[in-house]
XYZ file of C-alpha atoms in Angstrom:
408
model
C 0.000 0.000 0.000
C 1.419 3.455 -0.950
C 1.980 6.333 1.537
C -0.652 8.572 -0.107
C -3.230 5.847 0.237
C -2.412 5.419 3.955
C -2.660 9.216 4.519
C -6.014 9.331 2.765
C -7.314 6.609 5.029
C -6.084 8.438 8.152
C -7.821 11.659 6.989
C -11.082 9.868 6.628
C -10.734 8.443 10.111
C -10.051 11.962 11.542
C -13.163 13.349 9.879
C -15.205 10.572 11.390
C -13.751 11.282 14.874
C -14.611 15.037 14.565
C -18.134 14.184 13.645
C -18.401 11.914 16.666
C -17.247 14.805 18.893
C -19.983 17.067 17.586
C -22.497 14.432 18.393
C -21.723 14.725 22.074
C -23.338 18.202 22.109
C -26.692 17.115 20.718
C -29.596 15.422 22.351
C -29.276 11.797 23.442
C -31.699 10.484 20.798
C -30.094 12.496 18.040
C -26.692 11.454 19.258
C -27.602 7.764 19.028
C -29.100 8.167 15.570
C -26.116 10.108 14.291
C -23.679 7.675 15.943
C -25.011 4.760 13.939
C -24.941 6.783 10.748
C -21.367 7.918 11.275
C -20.224 4.398 12.145
C -21.638 3.180 8.842
C -19.885 6.028 7.029
C -16.583 5.166 8.693
C -16.836 1.529 7.752
C -17.632 2.557 4.175
C -14.566 4.754 4.063
C -12.363 1.911 5.304
C -13.822 -0.456 2.764
C -13.315 2.160 0.072
C -9.706 2.495 1.100
C -9.183 -1.268 0.941
C -10.881 -1.478 -2.453
C -8.635 1.279 -3.641
C -5.649 -0.822 -2.636
C -6.634 -3.756 -4.914
C -6.075 -1.899 -8.138
C -4.836 -3.175 -11.462
C -1.343 -3.563 -10.008
C -2.474 -6.155 -7.382
C -2.096 -9.928 -8.077
C -5.381 -11.954 -8.503
C -5.733 -15.642 -7.583
C -4.163 -17.680 -10.484
C -6.267 -20.117 -12.572
C -5.223 -23.869 -12.635
C -3.071 -24.642 -15.715
C -4.409 -27.245 -18.182
C -3.127 -30.811 -17.616
C -0.338 -32.044 -19.873
C -1.061 -35.239 -21.824
C 0.885 -37.342 -24.308
C -1.010 -38.380 -27.427
C -0.391 -40.652 -30.377
C -2.444 -41.336 -33.515
C -4.116 -44.734 -33.830
C -4.368 -46.934 -36.906
C -6.248 -50.153 -37.596
C -4.603 -53.345 -38.795
C -5.202 -57.074 -39.126
C -3.870 -58.934 -36.098
C -3.245 -62.664 -35.885
C -3.848 -64.108 -32.427
C -1.609 -67.030 -31.500
C -1.751 -69.435 -28.578
C 1.224 -71.124 -26.892
C 0.618 -74.498 -25.263
C 2.835 -76.965 -23.439
C 3.057 -80.415 -25.007
C 5.000 -83.656 -25.015
C 6.664 -85.243 -28.041
C 5.753 -88.771 -29.084
C 6.737 -90.950 -31.968
C 4.210 -90.938 -34.750
C 4.090 -94.731 -34.390
C 5.197 -96.816 -31.431
C 5.109 -100.546 -32.166
C 5.829 -103.544 -29.948
C 7.764 -106.273 -31.735
C 6.569 -109.712 -30.571
C 7.434 -113.282 -31.502
C 4.920 -114.915 -33.843
C 6.240 -118.452 -33.296
C 7.687 -120.197 -30.268
C 11.226 -121.520 -30.002
C 14.762 -120.666 -28.924
C 15.879 -117.060 -29.524
C 19.134 -117.655 -31.356
C 20.404 -114.190 -32.313
C 19.743 -110.449 -32.162
C 20.438 -108.919 -35.575
C 20.379 -105.163 -34.778
C 22.247 -102.662 -32.608
C 20.088 -101.486 -29.763
C 19.070 -97.830 -29.961
C 19.860 -97.409 -33.652
C 17.480 -96.852 -36.494
C 16.379 -99.665 -38.757
C 14.607 -99.723 -42.106
C 11.204 -101.156 -42.758
C 11.543 -104.950 -43.088
C 15.055 -105.101 -41.611
C 15.736 -108.373 -39.670
C 15.783 -107.940 -35.893
C 15.875 -111.474 -34.370
C 16.291 -115.053 -35.507
C 14.438 -117.890 -33.792
C 15.660 -121.479 -34.190
C 14.221 -122.433 -37.614
C 14.959 -126.190 -37.593
C 11.605 -127.382 -36.173
C 9.767 -125.314 -38.737
C 11.939 -126.522 -41.595
C 11.045 -130.098 -40.638
C 7.368 -129.200 -40.416
C 7.553 -127.686 -43.890
C 9.110 -130.802 -45.380
C 6.421 -132.943 -43.776
C 3.713 -130.711 -45.192
C 5.275 -130.834 -48.646
C 5.486 -134.651 -48.464
C 1.844 -134.866 -47.474
C 1.003 -132.599 -50.374
C 2.818 -134.932 -52.785
C 0.983 -137.928 -51.333
C -2.375 -136.242 -51.719
C -1.499 -135.175 -55.236
C -0.730 -138.803 -56.147
C -4.086 -139.902 -54.687
C -5.837 -137.270 -56.725
C -4.132 -138.459 -59.895
C -5.301 -142.022 -59.194
C -8.830 -140.825 -58.486
C -8.924 -138.947 -61.770
C -7.766 -142.010 -63.741
C -10.318 -144.186 -61.955
C -13.064 -141.736 -62.709
C -12.148 -141.647 -66.401
C -12.263 -145.434 -66.655
C -15.511 -145.929 -64.682
C -17.339 -143.182 -66.488
C -16.402 -144.710 -69.871
C -17.643 -148.120 -68.742
C -20.814 -146.577 -67.436
C -21.491 -145.096 -70.869
C -21.384 -148.662 -72.290
C -23.535 -150.018 -69.441
C -20.646 -152.122 -68.227
C -20.801 -150.883 -64.618
C -23.602 -149.854 -62.336
C -24.503 -146.354 -61.318
C -23.321 -147.114 -57.781
C -19.777 -147.825 -58.951
C -19.864 -144.652 -61.010
C -20.939 -142.585 -57.955
C -18.214 -144.094 -55.796
C -15.552 -143.138 -58.348
C -16.913 -139.587 -58.519
C -16.948 -139.227 -54.702
C -13.376 -140.474 -54.486
C -12.326 -137.859 -57.036
C -14.015 -135.039 -55.082
C -12.479 -136.175 -51.779
C -9.028 -136.284 -53.355
C -9.426 -132.739 -54.584
C -10.446 -131.596 -51.065
C -7.472 -133.364 -49.512
C -5.240 -131.611 -51.993
C -6.534 -128.197 -50.856
C -5.895 -129.149 -47.212
C -2.374 -130.265 -48.029
C -1.653 -127.008 -49.848
C -2.922 -125.019 -46.852
C -0.668 -127.028 -44.536
C 2.324 -126.236 -46.732
C 1.457 -122.528 -46.739
C 1.148 -122.557 -42.930
C 4.506 -124.293 -42.548
C 6.152 -121.806 -44.900
C 4.680 -118.905 -42.940
C 5.898 -120.287 -39.596
C 9.354 -120.795 -41.039
C 9.318 -117.235 -42.319
C 8.311 -115.969 -38.854
C 11.492 -117.409 -37.354
C 13.190 -114.282 -38.714
C 11.597 -111.344 -36.881
C 11.648 -108.193 -39.060
C 10.901 -104.542 -38.363
C 7.272 -103.684 -39.164
C 8.244 -100.067 -39.893
C 11.245 -97.764 -40.127
C 12.159 -96.432 -36.714
C 14.489 -96.488 -33.736
C 14.941 -99.701 -31.800
C 14.663 -100.165 -28.060
C 16.531 -102.577 -25.791
C 15.870 -106.263 -26.334
C 13.504 -107.701 -23.744
C 15.094 -111.184 -23.576
C 18.680 -112.294 -24.213
C 19.746 -114.820 -26.850
C 19.166 -118.419 -25.839
C 15.846 -117.728 -24.152
C 12.902 -119.991 -24.797
C 10.081 -117.794 -26.010
C 6.440 -118.393 -26.667
C 4.248 -117.025 -29.369
C 3.391 -113.388 -28.467
C 6.488 -112.765 -26.303
C 7.627 -109.108 -26.373
C 11.072 -108.880 -27.956
C 11.608 -105.100 -28.336
C 9.875 -101.873 -29.358
C 10.159 -99.581 -32.366
C 9.467 -95.862 -32.394
C 9.037 -93.922 -35.610
C 10.811 -90.555 -35.266
C 9.935 -89.025 -38.607
C 7.411 -87.525 -38.347
C 6.759 -86.947 -34.640
C 3.526 -86.159 -32.825
C 3.109 -83.522 -30.136
C 0.163 -83.963 -27.775
C -1.136 -80.827 -26.035
C -4.328 -79.413 -24.540
C -6.328 -76.400 -25.649
C -8.313 -74.370 -23.102
C -12.032 -74.567 -23.709
C -12.280 -70.952 -24.870
C -9.372 -71.221 -27.322
C -10.761 -74.450 -28.746
C -14.136 -72.820 -29.344
C -12.540 -69.790 -31.039
C -10.333 -72.000 -33.189
C -13.225 -74.235 -34.242
C -15.419 -71.249 -35.117
C -12.635 -69.647 -37.152
C -11.925 -72.967 -38.846
C -15.538 -73.453 -39.840
C -15.771 -69.873 -41.061
C -12.729 -70.368 -43.291
C -13.780 -73.712 -44.726
C -17.550 -73.569 -44.682
C -17.726 -77.015 -42.991
C -16.004 -78.567 -46.005
C -12.464 -79.606 -46.804
C -11.267 -78.944 -43.263
C -7.690 -77.772 -43.643
C -5.298 -78.373 -40.756
C -3.969 -75.400 -38.797
C -0.298 -74.534 -39.181
C 1.777 -74.974 -36.034
C 5.210 -73.902 -34.830
C 7.372 -75.675 -32.275
C 9.626 -74.151 -29.622
C 12.261 -76.540 -28.301
C 13.196 -76.937 -24.618
C 16.221 -74.638 -25.030
C 14.007 -71.849 -26.362
C 14.944 -72.205 -30.033
C 12.262 -72.159 -32.709
C 12.154 -75.471 -34.581
C 13.103 -75.081 -38.230
C 10.253 -77.204 -39.637
C 6.632 -76.125 -39.572
C 3.948 -78.616 -38.602
C 0.187 -78.794 -38.614
C -2.585 -79.625 -36.166
C -4.217 -82.746 -37.577
C -6.507 -83.648 -34.677
C -8.703 -81.805 -32.177
C -10.931 -83.765 -29.858
C -14.665 -83.190 -30.231
C -15.339 -83.304 -26.484
C -14.063 -81.422 -23.432
C -12.348 -83.262 -20.619
C -14.580 -82.582 -17.566
C -11.628 -82.983 -15.193
C -9.439 -80.290 -16.762
C -11.872 -78.252 -18.861
C -9.573 -78.583 -21.877
C -9.613 -80.190 -25.307
C -6.935 -82.654 -26.424
C -5.133 -81.864 -29.664
C -2.243 -83.242 -31.706
C 0.281 -81.611 -34.022
C 2.520 -83.396 -36.546
C 6.061 -82.183 -37.314
C 8.644 -83.583 -39.738
C 11.811 -84.766 -38.032
C 14.315 -85.775 -40.719
C 17.371 -85.043 -38.561
C 15.875 -86.525 -35.368
C 16.384 -83.231 -33.599
C 13.129 -83.718 -31.697
C 13.183 -86.685 -29.335
C 10.091 -88.495 -28.050
C 9.448 -87.649 -24.416
C 10.600 -84.012 -24.654
C 8.494 -81.193 -23.233
C 8.009 -78.490 -25.882
C 5.676 -75.586 -26.625
C 3.323 -75.547 -29.583
C 2.303 -72.224 -31.136
C -0.826 -72.191 -33.297
C -3.012 -69.545 -34.877
C -6.212 -69.148 -32.858
C -7.973 -66.442 -34.874
C -7.363 -63.559 -37.272
C -8.953 -60.208 -36.357
C -9.309 -57.723 -39.242
C -9.520 -53.944 -38.745
C -8.700 -53.794 -35.041
C -6.690 -51.027 -33.361
C -3.774 -52.001 -31.085
C -3.030 -49.534 -28.268
C -0.987 -49.337 -25.094
C -2.775 -51.224 -22.270
C -2.057 -48.345 -19.862
C -4.194 -45.997 -21.987
C -7.342 -47.876 -20.928
C -9.141 -46.875 -17.745
C -12.257 -48.255 -16.108
C -15.420 -46.567 -14.910
C -18.786 -47.863 -13.818
C -19.874 -48.273 -17.459
C -16.818 -50.289 -18.481
C -13.601 -49.587 -20.359
C -12.835 -46.183 -21.780
C -10.039 -44.123 -23.335
C -9.526 -40.399 -23.897
C -9.415 -38.831 -27.359
C -8.167 -35.280 -28.046
C -10.044 -33.291 -30.703
C -8.674 -30.541 -32.954
C -9.469 -27.879 -30.324
C -7.287 -29.574 -27.697
C -10.222 -30.839 -25.640
C -10.305 -34.326 -24.113
C -13.298 -36.600 -24.689
C -13.947 -39.886 -22.901
C -14.715 -42.703 -25.344
C -16.157 -46.115 -24.338
C -14.389 -48.983 -26.132
C -14.853 -52.725 -26.642
C -11.650 -54.594 -25.875
C -10.275 -57.730 -27.478
C -7.393 -59.945 -26.359
C -3.971 -58.761 -25.253
C -1.499 -59.681 -28.014
C 2.272 -59.257 -27.629
C 1.877 -56.522 -25.042
C -0.710 -54.571 -27.064
C -4.371 -54.206 -26.152
C -6.665 -54.761 -29.134
C -9.653 -52.425 -29.435
C -12.502 -53.988 -31.407
C -14.915 -51.031 -31.334
C -14.842 -47.411 -30.242
C -11.852 -45.921 -32.095
C -11.287 -44.711 -35.644
C -8.154 -44.373 -37.745
C -6.235 -41.146 -37.216
C -7.745 -40.184 -33.857
C -5.341 -38.880 -31.218
C -5.289 -41.180 -28.206
C -4.084 -40.104 -24.762
C -1.443 -42.573 -23.646
C -0.025 -40.621 -20.703
C -1.583 -38.120 -18.324
C -5.126 -39.490 -18.478
C -5.241 -40.146 -14.713
C -7.534 -37.502 -13.272
C -8.521 -36.301 -16.744
C -12.203 -35.466 -17.187
C -14.482 -35.372 -20.170
C -14.434 -31.936 -21.846
C -11.231 -30.669 -20.181
C -8.803 -28.542 -22.179
C -5.308 -30.035 -22.202
C -1.753 -29.201 -23.151
C -0.622 -31.740 -25.759
C 2.723 -33.477 -26.175
C 3.211 -35.605 -29.267
C 4.447 -39.094 -28.335
C 6.881 -39.101 -31.263
C 8.580 -35.950 -29.926
C 8.497 -36.806 -26.230
C 12.033 -37.413 -24.880
């Protein structure tokens, strides 16, 4: 407050005091009436002096500055949603090799743990008893064949005599029956020879498929029976990976699959494999089986993927991760997850218009993919989204804008 202003205030106070002194000489009623009037005048002068102090040079209470927000433009794109699932590797075929004839196991013909080709010999069972059985069957076949030849000659002779009425019809029928029985015995003898040849062939146990051998179950010299387990074979190329899909992912995948194929020509889903050491497997596979029912114990759906394994890099029994395409979402907008806030009506974001005013926008969210939140509805291409500073921001507030591309 300046000196002149203070002096002016003091002068006003002196005038009021002089007036109060004059009041003392009047009547009591007049003095009381004038006292109230002069008190009001004095208060008015003091207020006038104070108002005079708050002139254009005095500071007024400052308005709150607009909040600072960071914005970035949004753009739509097509996003592929993948799912990663833990699985276990299995051979595409796992076969038990068993003896098909009984006898003494003479020799193992393979190196345990190594791969063998389809039809490669694995074991040899003592063939001598089966060689003898084959010779006996062949001898019986020759005997039956000789009987058939005799029956045919007898039939030719009797039938000729019957034409000349030299023999009775009974003798003719007997010759015909003997011929038919000889032919039946010949078929039995041929079947016995075939059975003996098969048993002799089974004394050499061969691989039913190309694969990797297991340890032999019994050592050489063991007496084995028909059906005894000798070893196992596992086919390593290709390999199967068994895994489980959550119920929701299985439903999404099936719906997308049906939408792509129209219920016809169901094409398998492509699959990728991540090895136990974290490396991505070089060969791509495909999901060739998805169970049609949900396991009530786990709430998941069993699935299987097939991968080529020419170098046997993937070993049965390994734990791996399978990555498959769940769905493809066209025209969705990926944003930073931190830009989304929640209110009583659901999820919302803030958009800045051309005038620098913030507007709350309700949005429909999709899945979170690779650290980005997908927005299915609520945003348009080119809009400026607030990604920082939206805490405490209200609808319709003016803001100070920082471009995300220029923010240090």
